[in-house]
Amino acid sequence: LHEKSRGPQSQWAAYIDALPTETEGALGWTDDDFALLEASGSAAYRDAVEICELTDGYYDDVSSGISFVLPGLLPKGFLTPQNFRWAMSMVHSRALGLRGWEGLHPDGTQRFDLSFIPYADLARHCLDDQATASWYLGDISTSTGGQDPVGFCVTNEKDLPAGTKIQWSFGPIPNLRLLTYSNTALPNNPNDAFDISLTVDDDDPLRDAKLKYLLMSGYSHPFGCFISRRDLPNVPERLPKLLAILDAKSVDELTEEQLRRKAAYDTDEALLKYCNERLARYRSIDDLQISDKCKINVEALRICSDGEVSALTDLCNYLRAQL
């Protein structure tokens, strides 16, 4: 936003002028888009809501403190919710994840930072097995003669004939995240994911006891997570215990010993029941009313939803085989 506010005086003016002027992904969607997403049953709905809530929370924090921390950084009236959403959508859809750019964490592990690499984001993106190039941080001092030995390097993944288009992998990102960040989706994405969202029923006679035990066990309430096709059949380790807590029929079952036993033997059936109920909530995109105010990429939503159903069906088939 700072560089954008500087207009032609910014050294990055040409790059900024090449960026889309409209907010991309969920941050630019209308109420009609969210209604369509919710009706479809896609896990992208929860992801989109969370992205918008987080972004609006960031805006509140930044707008209330920037005049004290960085006075004069932006012209008066430039930091608006709309401009902030636009800037965040550019980060979501274009920033590249770089390891080691800022050194190491205090514990010695390598940092992972989001950075804009102007013009590098113009390369096409694809699935892992279709990538023709990759990027890394490397020593470029010998080739440039510059003082800074670290730079952004691109290398080919295979021998490429002249004229081959440069494209690199999105990484292990599910379609629901590609949809909400970039309004796109990849057919046959091996990283397709669906959501698991679990809660204690309001009329559950053990509600208070279960909520207390969930808190003691380090779970949030309601509990939500995304499970990708790559996770199958290795369902996240914490899920069986969580299901055991929610499925408890008496206070006596809410002990570590009982929960461990129940998690080991009884949760496949409970998870299968949940997954079947989750599958029933999906609706064909062709059966939904699509408003002319919708900005969402309907074909991408179709690909995303079909991938979630396929991944969830795979888990159901696995669980049936265990029973």
PDB file of C-alpha atoms in Angstrom:
ATOM      1  CA  LEU A   1       0.000   0.000   0.000  1.00  0.00           C
ATOM      2  CA  HIS A   2       2.870   2.365   0.739  1.00  0.00           C
ATOM      3  CA  GLU A   3       4.410   1.830  -2.695  1.00  0.00           C
ATOM      4  CA  LYS A   4       0.998   2.059  -4.368  1.00  0.00           C
ATOM      5  CA  SER A   5       0.324   5.364  -2.613  1.00  0.00           C
ATOM      6  CA  ARG A   6       3.556   6.797  -4.059  1.00  0.00           C
ATOM      7  CA  GLY A   7       2.258   6.369  -7.604  1.00  0.00           C
ATOM      8  CA  PRO A   8       4.846   6.917 -10.379  1.00  0.00           C
ATOM      9  CA  GLN A   9       7.470   7.910  -7.799  1.00  0.00           C
ATOM     10  CA  SER A  10       7.659   4.324  -6.541  1.00  0.00           C
ATOM     11  CA  GLN A  11      10.523   2.234  -7.903  1.00  0.00           C
ATOM     12  CA  TRP A  12       7.952  -0.559  -8.223  1.00  0.00           C
ATOM     13  CA  ALA A  13       5.384   1.563 -10.097  1.00  0.00           C
ATOM     14  CA  ALA A  14       5.518  -0.543 -13.286  1.00  0.00           C
ATOM     15  CA  TYR A  15       4.980  -3.751 -11.310  1.00  0.00           C
ATOM     16  CA  ILE A  16       2.154  -2.299  -9.221  1.00  0.00           C
ATOM     17  CA  ASP A  17       0.452  -0.949 -12.355  1.00  0.00           C
ATOM     18  CA  ALA A  18       0.562  -4.482 -13.801  1.00  0.00           C
ATOM     19  CA  LEU A  19      -1.339  -5.909 -10.811  1.00  0.00           C
ATOM     20  CA  PRO A  20      -5.111  -6.446 -11.001  1.00  0.00           C
ATOM     21  CA  THR A  21      -7.121  -3.458  -9.831  1.00  0.00           C
ATOM     22  CA  GLU A  22      -9.913  -5.603  -8.374  1.00  0.00           C
ATOM     23  CA  THR A  23      -9.644  -7.481  -5.097  1.00  0.00           C
ATOM     24  CA  GLU A  24      -9.124 -11.185  -5.797  1.00  0.00           C
ATOM     25  CA  GLY A  25     -10.495 -14.304  -4.154  1.00  0.00           C
ATOM     26  CA  ALA A  26     -12.766 -14.404  -1.131  1.00  0.00           C
ATOM     27  CA  LEU A  27     -11.796 -10.885  -0.042  1.00  0.00           C
ATOM     28  CA  GLY A  28     -13.520  -9.522  -3.141  1.00  0.00           C
ATOM     29  CA  TRP A  29     -16.571 -11.758  -3.145  1.00  0.00           C
ATOM     30  CA  THR A  30     -20.135 -10.536  -2.656  1.00  0.00           C
ATOM     31  CA  ASP A  31     -22.815 -11.744  -0.260  1.00  0.00           C
ATOM     32  CA  ASP A  32     -24.248 -13.716  -3.181  1.00  0.00           C
ATOM     33  CA  ASP A  33     -20.921 -15.532  -3.561  1.00  0.00           C
ATOM     34  CA  PHE A  34     -20.926 -16.543   0.092  1.00  0.00           C
ATOM     35  CA  ALA A  35     -24.540 -17.688  -0.158  1.00  0.00           C
ATOM     36  CA  LEU A  36     -23.621 -19.847  -3.168  1.00  0.00           C
ATOM     37  CA  LEU A  37     -20.594 -21.289  -1.364  1.00  0.00           C
ATOM     38  CA  GLU A  38     -22.608 -22.127   1.747  1.00  0.00           C
ATOM     39  CA  ALA A  39     -25.369 -23.756  -0.305  1.00  0.00           C
ATOM     40  CA  SER A  40     -22.835 -25.878  -2.205  1.00  0.00           C
ATOM     41  CA  GLY A  41     -21.587 -27.498   1.012  1.00  0.00           C
ATOM     42  CA  SER A  42     -17.964 -26.847   0.029  1.00  0.00           C
ATOM     43  CA  ALA A  43     -15.368 -26.523   2.776  1.00  0.00           C
ATOM     44  CA  ALA A  44     -14.228 -23.402   0.931  1.00  0.00           C
ATOM     45  CA  TYR A  45     -17.098 -21.565   2.642  1.00  0.00           C
ATOM     46  CA  ARG A  46     -15.559 -21.918   6.111  1.00  0.00           C
ATOM     47  CA  ASP A  47     -12.124 -21.086   4.732  1.00  0.00           C
ATOM     48  CA  ALA A  48     -13.447 -17.962   2.993  1.00  0.00           C
ATOM     49  CA  VAL A  49     -15.241 -16.737   6.112  1.00  0.00           C
ATOM     50  CA  GLU A  50     -12.103 -17.218   8.218  1.00  0.00           C
ATOM     51  CA  ILE A  51      -9.941 -15.356   5.668  1.00  0.00           C
ATOM     52  CA  CYS A  52     -12.308 -12.384   5.671  1.00  0.00           C
ATOM     53  CA  GLU A  53     -12.602 -12.307   9.449  1.00  0.00           C
ATOM     54  CA  LEU A  54      -8.827 -12.490   9.920  1.00  0.00           C
ATOM     55  CA  THR A  55      -8.194  -9.790   7.324  1.00  0.00           C
ATOM     56  CA  ASP A  56     -10.739  -7.444   8.848  1.00  0.00           C
ATOM     57  CA  GLY A  57      -9.157  -8.073  12.244  1.00  0.00           C
ATOM     58  CA  TYR A  58      -5.717  -7.232  10.832  1.00  0.00           C
ATOM     59  CA  TYR A  59      -7.144  -4.036   9.361  1.00  0.00           C
ATOM     60  CA  ASP A  60      -8.537  -2.973  12.732  1.00  0.00           C
ATOM     61  CA  ASP A  61      -5.135  -3.546  14.356  1.00  0.00           C
ATOM     62  CA  VAL A  62      -3.166  -1.764  11.625  1.00  0.00           C
ATOM     63  CA  SER A  63      -5.524   1.183  11.204  1.00  0.00           C
ATOM     64  CA  SER A  64      -5.598   1.880  14.932  1.00  0.00           C
ATOM     65  CA  GLY A  65      -1.827   1.848  15.381  1.00  0.00           C
ATOM     66  CA  ILE A  66      -0.128   2.858  12.144  1.00  0.00           C
ATOM     67  CA  SER A  67      -0.320   6.603  12.799  1.00  0.00           C
ATOM     68  CA  PHE A  68       1.640   6.066  16.032  1.00  0.00           C
ATOM     69  CA  VAL A  69       4.118   3.445  14.851  1.00  0.00           C
ATOM     70  CA  LEU A  70       4.738   4.708  11.286  1.00  0.00           C
ATOM     71  CA  PRO A  71       3.403   8.263  11.064  1.00  0.00           C
ATOM     72  CA  GLY A  72       3.273   9.626   7.542  1.00  0.00           C
ATOM     73  CA  LEU A  73       3.729   6.223   5.856  1.00  0.00           C
ATOM     74  CA  LEU A  74       0.397   6.499   4.037  1.00  0.00           C
ATOM     75  CA  PRO A  75      -1.524   9.572   2.875  1.00  0.00           C
ATOM     76  CA  LYS A  76      -4.545  10.476   4.966  1.00  0.00           C
ATOM     77  CA  GLY A  77      -7.583   8.449   3.921  1.00  0.00           C
ATOM     78  CA  PHE A  78      -5.557   5.928   1.878  1.00  0.00           C
ATOM     79  CA  LEU A  79      -5.810   3.116   4.415  1.00  0.00           C
ATOM     80  CA  THR A  80      -9.411   1.994   3.902  1.00  0.00           C
ATOM     81  CA  PRO A  81     -10.964  -1.455   4.420  1.00  0.00           C
ATOM     82  CA  GLN A  82     -11.308  -1.796   0.638  1.00  0.00           C
ATOM     83  CA  ASN A  83      -7.668  -0.884  -0.084  1.00  0.00           C
ATOM     84  CA  PHE A  84      -6.452  -3.150   2.706  1.00  0.00           C
ATOM     85  CA  ARG A  85      -8.457  -6.094   1.352  1.00  0.00           C
ATOM     86  CA  TRP A  86      -7.023  -5.460  -2.115  1.00  0.00           C
ATOM     87  CA  ALA A  87      -3.467  -5.463  -0.752  1.00  0.00           C
ATOM     88  CA  MET A  88      -4.045  -8.658   1.257  1.00  0.00           C
ATOM     89  CA  SER A  89      -5.542 -10.379  -1.786  1.00  0.00           C
ATOM     90  CA  MET A  90      -2.381  -9.549  -3.740  1.00  0.00           C
ATOM     91  CA  VAL A  91      -0.319 -11.171  -0.971  1.00  0.00           C
ATOM     92  CA  HIS A  92      -2.548 -14.252  -0.939  1.00  0.00           C
ATOM     93  CA  SER A  93      -2.415 -14.775  -4.687  1.00  0.00           C
ATOM     94  CA  ARG A  94       1.122 -13.625  -5.524  1.00  0.00           C
ATOM     95  CA  ALA A  95       3.573 -13.697  -2.621  1.00  0.00           C
ATOM     96  CA  LEU A  96       6.081 -16.558  -2.718  1.00  0.00           C
ATOM     97  CA  GLY A  97       7.125 -18.609   0.287  1.00  0.00           C
ATOM     98  CA  LEU A  98      10.871 -18.375   0.796  1.00  0.00           C
ATOM     99  CA  ARG A  99      12.962 -20.333   3.267  1.00  0.00           C
ATOM    100  CA  GLY A 100      15.965 -18.713   4.839  1.00  0.00           C
ATOM    101  CA  TRP A 101      15.506 -15.172   3.538  1.00  0.00           C
ATOM    102  CA  GLU A 102      15.506 -13.791   7.067  1.00  0.00           C
ATOM    103  CA  GLY A 103      17.851 -16.369   8.587  1.00  0.00           C
ATOM    104  CA  LEU A 104      16.915 -18.708  11.424  1.00  0.00           C
ATOM    105  CA  HIS A 105      14.395 -18.772  14.243  1.00  0.00           C
ATOM    106  CA  PRO A 106      15.797 -18.628  17.810  1.00  0.00           C
ATOM    107  CA  ASP A 107      15.429 -22.423  18.050  1.00  0.00           C
ATOM    108  CA  GLY A 108      17.695 -22.868  15.017  1.00  0.00           C
ATOM    109  CA  THR A 109      14.982 -23.807  12.515  1.00  0.00           C
ATOM    110  CA  GLN A 110      14.858 -22.018   9.193  1.00  0.00           C
ATOM    111  CA  ARG A 111      12.434 -19.144   8.783  1.00  0.00           C
ATOM    112  CA  PHE A 112       9.698 -19.331   6.175  1.00  0.00           C
ATOM    113  CA  ASP A 113       8.683 -15.912   4.905  1.00  0.00           C
ATOM    114  CA  LEU A 114       6.261 -14.543   2.365  1.00  0.00           C
ATOM    115  CA  SER A 115       7.918 -12.170  -0.075  1.00  0.00           C
ATOM    116  CA  PHE A 116       6.965 -10.336  -3.238  1.00  0.00           C
ATOM    117  CA  ILE A 117       9.368 -11.118  -6.070  1.00  0.00           C
ATOM    118  CA  PRO A 118       8.223  -8.686  -8.787  1.00  0.00           C
ATOM    119  CA  TYR A 119       7.580 -10.382 -12.136  1.00  0.00           C
ATOM    120  CA  ALA A 120       8.383 -13.849 -10.750  1.00  0.00           C
ATOM    121  CA  ASP A 121       4.669 -14.186  -9.979  1.00  0.00           C
ATOM    122  CA  LEU A 122       3.920 -13.879 -13.705  1.00  0.00           C
ATOM    123  CA  ALA A 123       5.051 -17.475 -14.273  1.00  0.00           C
ATOM    124  CA  ARG A 124       2.293 -20.044 -14.673  1.00  0.00           C
ATOM    125  CA  HIS A 125       1.464 -22.338 -11.746  1.00  0.00           C
ATOM    126  CA  CYS A 126       0.668 -26.041 -11.924  1.00  0.00           C
ATOM    127  CA  LEU A 127       0.712 -29.382 -10.097  1.00  0.00           C
ATOM    128  CA  ASP A 128       4.019 -30.832  -8.900  1.00  0.00           C
ATOM    129  CA  ASP A 129       4.453 -33.295 -11.774  1.00  0.00           C
ATOM    130  CA  GLN A 130       3.877 -30.568 -14.385  1.00  0.00           C
ATOM    131  CA  ALA A 131       6.468 -28.113 -13.070  1.00  0.00           C
ATOM    132  CA  THR A 132       9.250 -27.083 -15.441  1.00  0.00           C
ATOM    133  CA  ALA A 133      11.068 -24.837 -12.948  1.00  0.00           C
ATOM    134  CA  SER A 134      11.495 -24.158  -9.238  1.00  0.00           C
ATOM    135  CA  TRP A 135      12.902 -21.323  -7.152  1.00  0.00           C
ATOM    136  CA  TYR A 136      15.310 -21.095  -4.260  1.00  0.00           C
ATOM    137  CA  LEU A 137      17.531 -18.640  -2.430  1.00  0.00           C
ATOM    138  CA  GLY A 138      21.082 -18.927  -3.638  1.00  0.00           C
ATOM    139  CA  ASP A 139      24.465 -17.334  -4.060  1.00  0.00           C
ATOM    140  CA  ILE A 140      24.334 -15.045  -7.087  1.00  0.00           C
ATOM    141  CA  SER A 141      27.385 -12.928  -6.314  1.00  0.00           C
ATOM    142  CA  THR A 142      29.574 -14.764  -8.838  1.00  0.00           C
ATOM    143  CA  SER A 143      27.154 -14.074 -11.683  1.00  0.00           C
ATOM    144  CA  THR A 144      26.217 -10.500 -10.806  1.00  0.00           C
ATOM    145  CA  GLY A 145      29.338  -9.178  -9.140  1.00  0.00           C
ATOM    146  CA  GLY A 146      27.088  -7.460  -6.603  1.00  0.00           C
ATOM    147  CA  GLN A 147      27.647  -7.017  -2.901  1.00  0.00           C
ATOM    148  CA  ASP A 148      24.616  -9.038  -1.786  1.00  0.00           C
ATOM    149  CA  PRO A 149      25.425 -12.749  -2.199  1.00  0.00           C
ATOM    150  CA  VAL A 150      21.859 -13.967  -1.680  1.00  0.00           C
ATOM    151  CA  GLY A 151      19.238 -13.756  -4.397  1.00  0.00           C
ATOM    152  CA  PHE A 152      16.120 -15.313  -5.841  1.00  0.00           C
ATOM    153  CA  CYS A 153      17.136 -18.011  -8.286  1.00  0.00           C
ATOM    154  CA  VAL A 154      15.066 -19.947 -10.810  1.00  0.00           C
ATOM    155  CA  THR A 155      16.260 -23.293 -12.129  1.00  0.00           C
ATOM    156  CA  ASN A 156      14.766 -25.728 -14.619  1.00  0.00           C
ATOM    157  CA  GLU A 157      13.525 -29.060 -13.270  1.00  0.00           C
ATOM    158  CA  LYS A 158      14.290 -30.943 -16.487  1.00  0.00           C
ATOM    159  CA  ASP A 159      15.875 -30.445 -19.909  1.00  0.00           C
ATOM    160  CA  LEU A 160      13.680 -27.940 -21.701  1.00  0.00           C
ATOM    161  CA  PRO A 161      13.551 -27.165 -25.421  1.00  0.00           C
ATOM    162  CA  ALA A 162      13.672 -23.515 -26.414  1.00  0.00           C
ATOM    163  CA  GLY A 163      10.331 -21.769 -26.074  1.00  0.00           C
ATOM    164  CA  THR A 164       9.047 -23.955 -23.220  1.00  0.00           C
ATOM    165  CA  LYS A 165       6.783 -22.045 -20.852  1.00  0.00           C
ATOM    166  CA  ILE A 166       8.132 -21.601 -17.342  1.00  0.00           C
ATOM    167  CA  GLN A 167       5.690 -22.900 -14.732  1.00  0.00           C
ATOM    168  CA  TRP A 168       6.186 -23.983 -11.165  1.00  0.00           C
ATOM    169  CA  SER A 169       4.176 -25.859  -8.626  1.00  0.00           C
ATOM    170  CA  PHE A 170       1.599 -24.303  -6.350  1.00  0.00           C
ATOM    171  CA  GLY A 171       2.909 -26.679  -3.697  1.00  0.00           C
ATOM    172  CA  PRO A 172       0.714 -28.941  -1.534  1.00  0.00           C
ATOM    173  CA  ILE A 173      -2.271 -26.565  -1.592  1.00  0.00           C
ATOM    174  CA  PRO A 174      -5.852 -27.927  -1.737  1.00  0.00           C
ATOM    175  CA  ASN A 175      -8.327 -26.513  -4.216  1.00  0.00           C
ATOM    176  CA  LEU A 176     -10.421 -24.959  -1.462  1.00  0.00           C
ATOM    177  CA  ARG A 177      -7.452 -22.701  -0.622  1.00  0.00           C
ATOM    178  CA  LEU A 178      -6.683 -21.957  -4.290  1.00  0.00           C
ATOM    179  CA  LEU A 179     -10.322 -20.995  -4.740  1.00  0.00           C
ATOM    180  CA  THR A 180     -10.517 -18.675  -1.750  1.00  0.00           C
ATOM    181  CA  TYR A 181      -7.113 -17.063  -2.392  1.00  0.00           C
ATOM    182  CA  SER A 182      -6.924 -16.939  -6.197  1.00  0.00           C
ATOM    183  CA  ASN A 183     -10.414 -17.830  -7.496  1.00  0.00           C
ATOM    184  CA  THR A 184      -9.015 -20.842  -9.324  1.00  0.00           C
ATOM    185  CA  ALA A 185      -8.772 -24.630  -8.941  1.00  0.00           C
ATOM    186  CA  LEU A 186      -6.762 -27.475 -10.469  1.00  0.00           C
ATOM    187  CA  PRO A 187      -8.497 -30.610 -11.834  1.00  0.00           C
ATOM    188  CA  ASN A 188      -7.281 -33.861 -10.240  1.00  0.00           C
ATOM    189  CA  ASN A 189      -5.450 -32.029  -7.471  1.00  0.00           C
ATOM    190  CA  PRO A 190      -3.836 -34.710  -5.237  1.00  0.00           C
ATOM    191  CA  ASN A 191      -4.010 -32.236  -2.350  1.00  0.00           C
ATOM    192  CA  ASP A 192      -7.818 -31.998  -2.398  1.00  0.00           C
ATOM    193  CA  ALA A 193      -9.143 -31.592   1.133  1.00  0.00           C
ATOM    194  CA  PHE A 194     -12.430 -31.540   3.023  1.00  0.00           C
ATOM    195  CA  ASP A 195     -13.292 -30.102   6.393  1.00  0.00           C
ATOM    196  CA  ILE A 196     -14.009 -31.827   9.669  1.00  0.00           C
ATOM    197  CA  SER A 197     -16.019 -29.544  11.951  1.00  0.00           C
ATOM    198  CA  LEU A 198     -17.191 -31.037  15.228  1.00  0.00           C
ATOM    199  CA  THR A 199     -19.151 -29.594  18.123  1.00  0.00           C
ATOM    200  CA  VAL A 200     -21.029 -30.640  21.267  1.00  0.00           C
ATOM    201  CA  ASP A 201     -24.784 -30.502  20.768  1.00  0.00           C
ATOM    202  CA  ASP A 202     -26.591 -27.878  22.837  1.00  0.00           C
ATOM    203  CA  ASP A 203     -29.016 -30.505  24.199  1.00  0.00           C
ATOM    204  CA  ASP A 204     -26.274 -32.999  25.126  1.00  0.00           C
ATOM    205  CA  PRO A 205     -26.776 -33.820  28.855  1.00  0.00           C
ATOM    206  CA  LEU A 206     -22.977 -34.077  29.212  1.00  0.00           C
ATOM    207  CA  ARG A 207     -22.316 -30.800  27.381  1.00  0.00           C
ATOM    208  CA  ASP A 208     -20.629 -28.989  30.292  1.00  0.00           C
ATOM    209  CA  ALA A 209     -18.478 -31.994  31.206  1.00  0.00           C
ATOM    210  CA  LYS A 210     -17.424 -32.528  27.586  1.00  0.00           C
ATOM    211  CA  LEU A 211     -16.571 -28.860  27.048  1.00  0.00           C
ATOM    212  CA  LYS A 212     -14.481 -28.898  30.216  1.00  0.00           C
ATOM    213  CA  TYR A 213     -12.621 -32.022  29.108  1.00  0.00           C
ATOM    214  CA  LEU A 214     -12.094 -30.642  25.609  1.00  0.00           C
ATOM    215  CA  LEU A 215     -10.479 -27.564  27.136  1.00  0.00           C
ATOM    216  CA  MET A 216      -8.316 -29.695  29.440  1.00  0.00           C
ATOM    217  CA  SER A 217      -7.231 -31.787  26.439  1.00  0.00           C
ATOM    218  CA  GLY A 218      -6.188 -28.763  24.398  1.00  0.00           C
ATOM    219  CA  TYR A 219      -9.035 -28.768  21.874  1.00  0.00           C
ATOM    220  CA  SER A 220     -10.860 -25.698  20.622  1.00  0.00           C
ATOM    221  CA  HIS A 221     -14.639 -25.628  20.485  1.00  0.00           C
ATOM    222  CA  PRO A 222     -16.055 -25.887  17.941  1.00  0.00           C
ATOM    223  CA  PHE A 223     -13.233 -27.994  16.529  1.00  0.00           C
ATOM    224  CA  GLY A 224     -12.352 -27.693  12.854  1.00  0.00           C
ATOM    225  CA  CYS A 225      -9.581 -29.036  10.648  1.00  0.00           C
ATOM    226  CA  PHE A 226      -8.963 -29.797   7.000  1.00  0.00           C
ATOM    227  CA  ILE A 227      -8.009 -33.322   5.935  1.00  0.00           C
ATOM    228  CA  SER A 228      -6.340 -33.717   2.554  1.00  0.00           C
ATOM    229  CA  ARG A 229      -6.344 -36.732   0.279  1.00  0.00           C
ATOM    230  CA  ARG A 230      -2.661 -37.168   1.168  1.00  0.00           C
ATOM    231  CA  ASP A 231      -3.666 -37.723   4.812  1.00  0.00           C
ATOM    232  CA  LEU A 232      -5.614 -40.862   3.928  1.00  0.00           C
ATOM    233  CA  PRO A 233      -5.614 -43.369   5.469  1.00  0.00           C
ATOM    234  CA  ASN A 234      -3.538 -41.611   8.154  1.00  0.00           C
ATOM    235  CA  VAL A 235      -6.353 -39.635   9.754  1.00  0.00           C
ATOM    236  CA  PRO A 236      -4.896 -36.922  12.052  1.00  0.00           C
ATOM    237  CA  GLU A 237      -3.818 -38.466  15.336  1.00  0.00           C
ATOM    238  CA  ARG A 238      -5.853 -36.100  17.528  1.00  0.00           C
ATOM    239  CA  LEU A 239      -9.153 -36.903  15.826  1.00  0.00           C
ATOM    240  CA  PRO A 240      -9.897 -40.303  17.435  1.00  0.00           C
ATOM    241  CA  LYS A 241      -9.580 -38.898  20.970  1.00  0.00           C
ATOM    242  CA  LEU A 242     -11.730 -35.910  20.058  1.00  0.00           C
ATOM    243  CA  LEU A 243     -14.443 -38.188  18.683  1.00  0.00           C
ATOM    244  CA  ALA A 244     -14.217 -40.338  21.815  1.00  0.00           C
ATOM    245  CA  ILE A 245     -14.876 -37.268  23.987  1.00  0.00           C
ATOM    246  CA  LEU A 246     -17.827 -36.131  21.869  1.00  0.00           C
ATOM    247  CA  ASP A 247     -19.283 -39.644  21.720  1.00  0.00           C
ATOM    248  CA  ALA A 248     -19.048 -40.307  25.479  1.00  0.00           C
ATOM    249  CA  LYS A 249     -22.328 -41.556  26.995  1.00  0.00           C
ATOM    250  CA  SER A 250     -21.433 -41.022  30.665  1.00  0.00           C
ATOM    251  CA  VAL A 251     -19.047 -39.014  32.827  1.00  0.00           C
ATOM    252  CA  ASP A 252     -17.226 -42.267  33.636  1.00  0.00           C
ATOM    253  CA  GLU A 253     -16.079 -42.443  30.016  1.00  0.00           C
ATOM    254  CA  LEU A 254     -14.347 -39.054  30.308  1.00  0.00           C
ATOM    255  CA  THR A 255     -11.103 -40.406  31.730  1.00  0.00           C
ATOM    256  CA  GLU A 256      -7.790 -40.839  29.947  1.00  0.00           C
ATOM    257  CA  GLU A 257      -7.932 -44.627  30.213  1.00  0.00           C
ATOM    258  CA  GLN A 258     -11.490 -44.917  28.908  1.00  0.00           C
ATOM    259  CA  LEU A 259     -10.915 -42.383  26.141  1.00  0.00           C
ATOM    260  CA  ARG A 260      -7.744 -44.133  25.020  1.00  0.00           C
ATOM    261  CA  ARG A 261      -9.589 -47.450  24.836  1.00  0.00           C
ATOM    262  CA  LYS A 262     -12.567 -45.932  23.022  1.00  0.00           C
ATOM    263  CA  ALA A 263     -10.338 -43.989  20.621  1.00  0.00           C
ATOM    264  CA  ALA A 264      -8.534 -47.193  19.697  1.00  0.00           C
ATOM    265  CA  TYR A 265     -11.624 -49.302  18.998  1.00  0.00           C
ATOM    266  CA  ASP A 266     -14.837 -47.309  18.584  1.00  0.00           C
ATOM    267  CA  THR A 267     -14.143 -44.123  16.655  1.00  0.00           C
ATOM    268  CA  ASP A 268     -14.022 -45.487  13.095  1.00  0.00           C
ATOM    269  CA  GLU A 269     -17.783 -45.989  13.221  1.00  0.00           C
ATOM    270  CA  ALA A 270     -18.366 -42.528  14.715  1.00  0.00           C
ATOM    271  CA  LEU A 271     -16.168 -40.890  12.072  1.00  0.00           C
ATOM    272  CA  LEU A 272     -17.869 -42.835   9.277  1.00  0.00           C
ATOM    273  CA  LYS A 273     -21.245 -41.600  10.510  1.00  0.00           C
ATOM    274  CA  TYR A 274     -19.976 -38.032  10.556  1.00  0.00           C
ATOM    275  CA  CYS A 275     -18.441 -38.321   7.067  1.00  0.00           C
ATOM    276  CA  ASN A 276     -21.669 -39.697   5.608  1.00  0.00           C
ATOM    277  CA  GLU A 277     -23.570 -36.797   7.147  1.00  0.00           C
ATOM    278  CA  ARG A 278     -20.976 -34.406   5.738  1.00  0.00           C
ATOM    279  CA  LEU A 279     -21.311 -35.928   2.251  1.00  0.00           C
ATOM    280  CA  ALA A 280     -25.073 -35.420   2.390  1.00  0.00           C
ATOM    281  CA  ARG A 281     -24.579 -31.656   2.727  1.00  0.00           C
ATOM    282  CA  TYR A 282     -22.937 -31.269  -0.698  1.00  0.00           C
ATOM    283  CA  ARG A 283     -25.111 -29.996  -3.549  1.00  0.00           C
ATOM    284  CA  SER A 284     -24.456 -30.158  -7.269  1.00  0.00           C
ATOM    285  CA  ILE A 285     -23.436 -26.748  -8.590  1.00  0.00           C
ATOM    286  CA  ASP A 286     -25.875 -27.254 -11.482  1.00  0.00           C
ATOM    287  CA  ASP A 287     -28.771 -27.377  -9.005  1.00  0.00           C
ATOM    288  CA  LEU A 288     -27.899 -24.056  -7.353  1.00  0.00           C
ATOM    289  CA  GLN A 289     -29.085 -20.582  -8.291  1.00  0.00           C
ATOM    290  CA  ILE A 290     -26.153 -18.444  -9.431  1.00  0.00           C
ATOM    291  CA  SER A 291     -26.715 -14.709  -9.138  1.00  0.00           C
ATOM    292  CA  ASP A 292     -25.436 -12.315 -11.796  1.00  0.00           C
ATOM    293  CA  LYS A 293     -23.713 -10.513  -8.903  1.00  0.00           C
ATOM    294  CA  CYS A 294     -21.464 -13.506  -8.214  1.00  0.00           C
ATOM    295  CA  LYS A 295     -17.752 -12.966  -8.839  1.00  0.00           C
ATOM    296  CA  ILE A 296     -16.700 -16.476  -7.910  1.00  0.00           C
ATOM    297  CA  ASN A 297     -15.259 -18.701 -10.632  1.00  0.00           C
ATOM    298  CA  VAL A 298     -18.149 -21.174 -10.892  1.00  0.00           C
ATOM    299  CA  GLU A 299     -16.129 -23.789 -12.799  1.00  0.00           C
ATOM    300  CA  ALA A 300     -13.391 -23.583 -10.150  1.00  0.00           C
ATOM    301  CA  LEU A 301     -16.032 -24.065  -7.444  1.00  0.00           C
ATOM    302  CA  ARG A 302     -17.315 -27.121  -9.306  1.00  0.00           C
ATOM    303  CA  ILE A 303     -13.792 -28.603  -9.489  1.00  0.00           C
ATOM    304  CA  CYS A 304     -13.190 -27.798  -5.819  1.00  0.00           C
ATOM    305  CA  SER A 305     -16.479 -29.321  -4.640  1.00  0.00           C
ATOM    306  CA  ASP A 306     -16.067 -32.474  -6.753  1.00  0.00           C
ATOM    307  CA  GLY A 307     -12.548 -32.944  -5.361  1.00  0.00           C
ATOM    308  CA  GLU A 308     -13.767 -32.629  -1.767  1.00  0.00           C
ATOM    309  CA  VAL A 309     -16.518 -35.190  -2.368  1.00  0.00           C
ATOM    310  CA  SER A 310     -14.012 -37.574  -3.946  1.00  0.00           C
ATOM    311  CA  ALA A 311     -11.550 -37.233  -1.041  1.00  0.00           C
ATOM    312  CA  LEU A 312     -14.303 -37.633   1.543  1.00  0.00           C
ATOM    313  CA  THR A 313     -15.667 -40.699  -0.274  1.00  0.00           C
ATOM    314  CA  ASP A 314     -12.169 -42.231  -0.194  1.00  0.00           C
ATOM    315  CA  LEU A 315     -12.086 -41.800   3.591  1.00  0.00           C
ATOM    316  CA  CYS A 316     -15.540 -43.379   3.944  1.00  0.00           C
ATOM    317  CA  ASN A 317     -14.441 -46.381   1.889  1.00  0.00           C
ATOM    318  CA  TYR A 318     -11.311 -46.732   4.038  1.00  0.00           C
ATOM    319  CA  LEU A 319     -13.331 -46.572   7.273  1.00  0.00           C
ATOM    320  CA  ARG A 320     -15.844 -49.158   6.032  1.00  0.00           C
ATOM    321  CA  ALA A 321     -12.964 -51.500   5.318  1.00  0.00           C
ATOM    322  CA  GLN A 322     -11.802 -51.139   8.943  1.00  0.00           C
ATOM    323  CA  LEU A 323     -15.179 -52.047  10.461  1.00  0.00           C
TER     324      LEU A 323
END
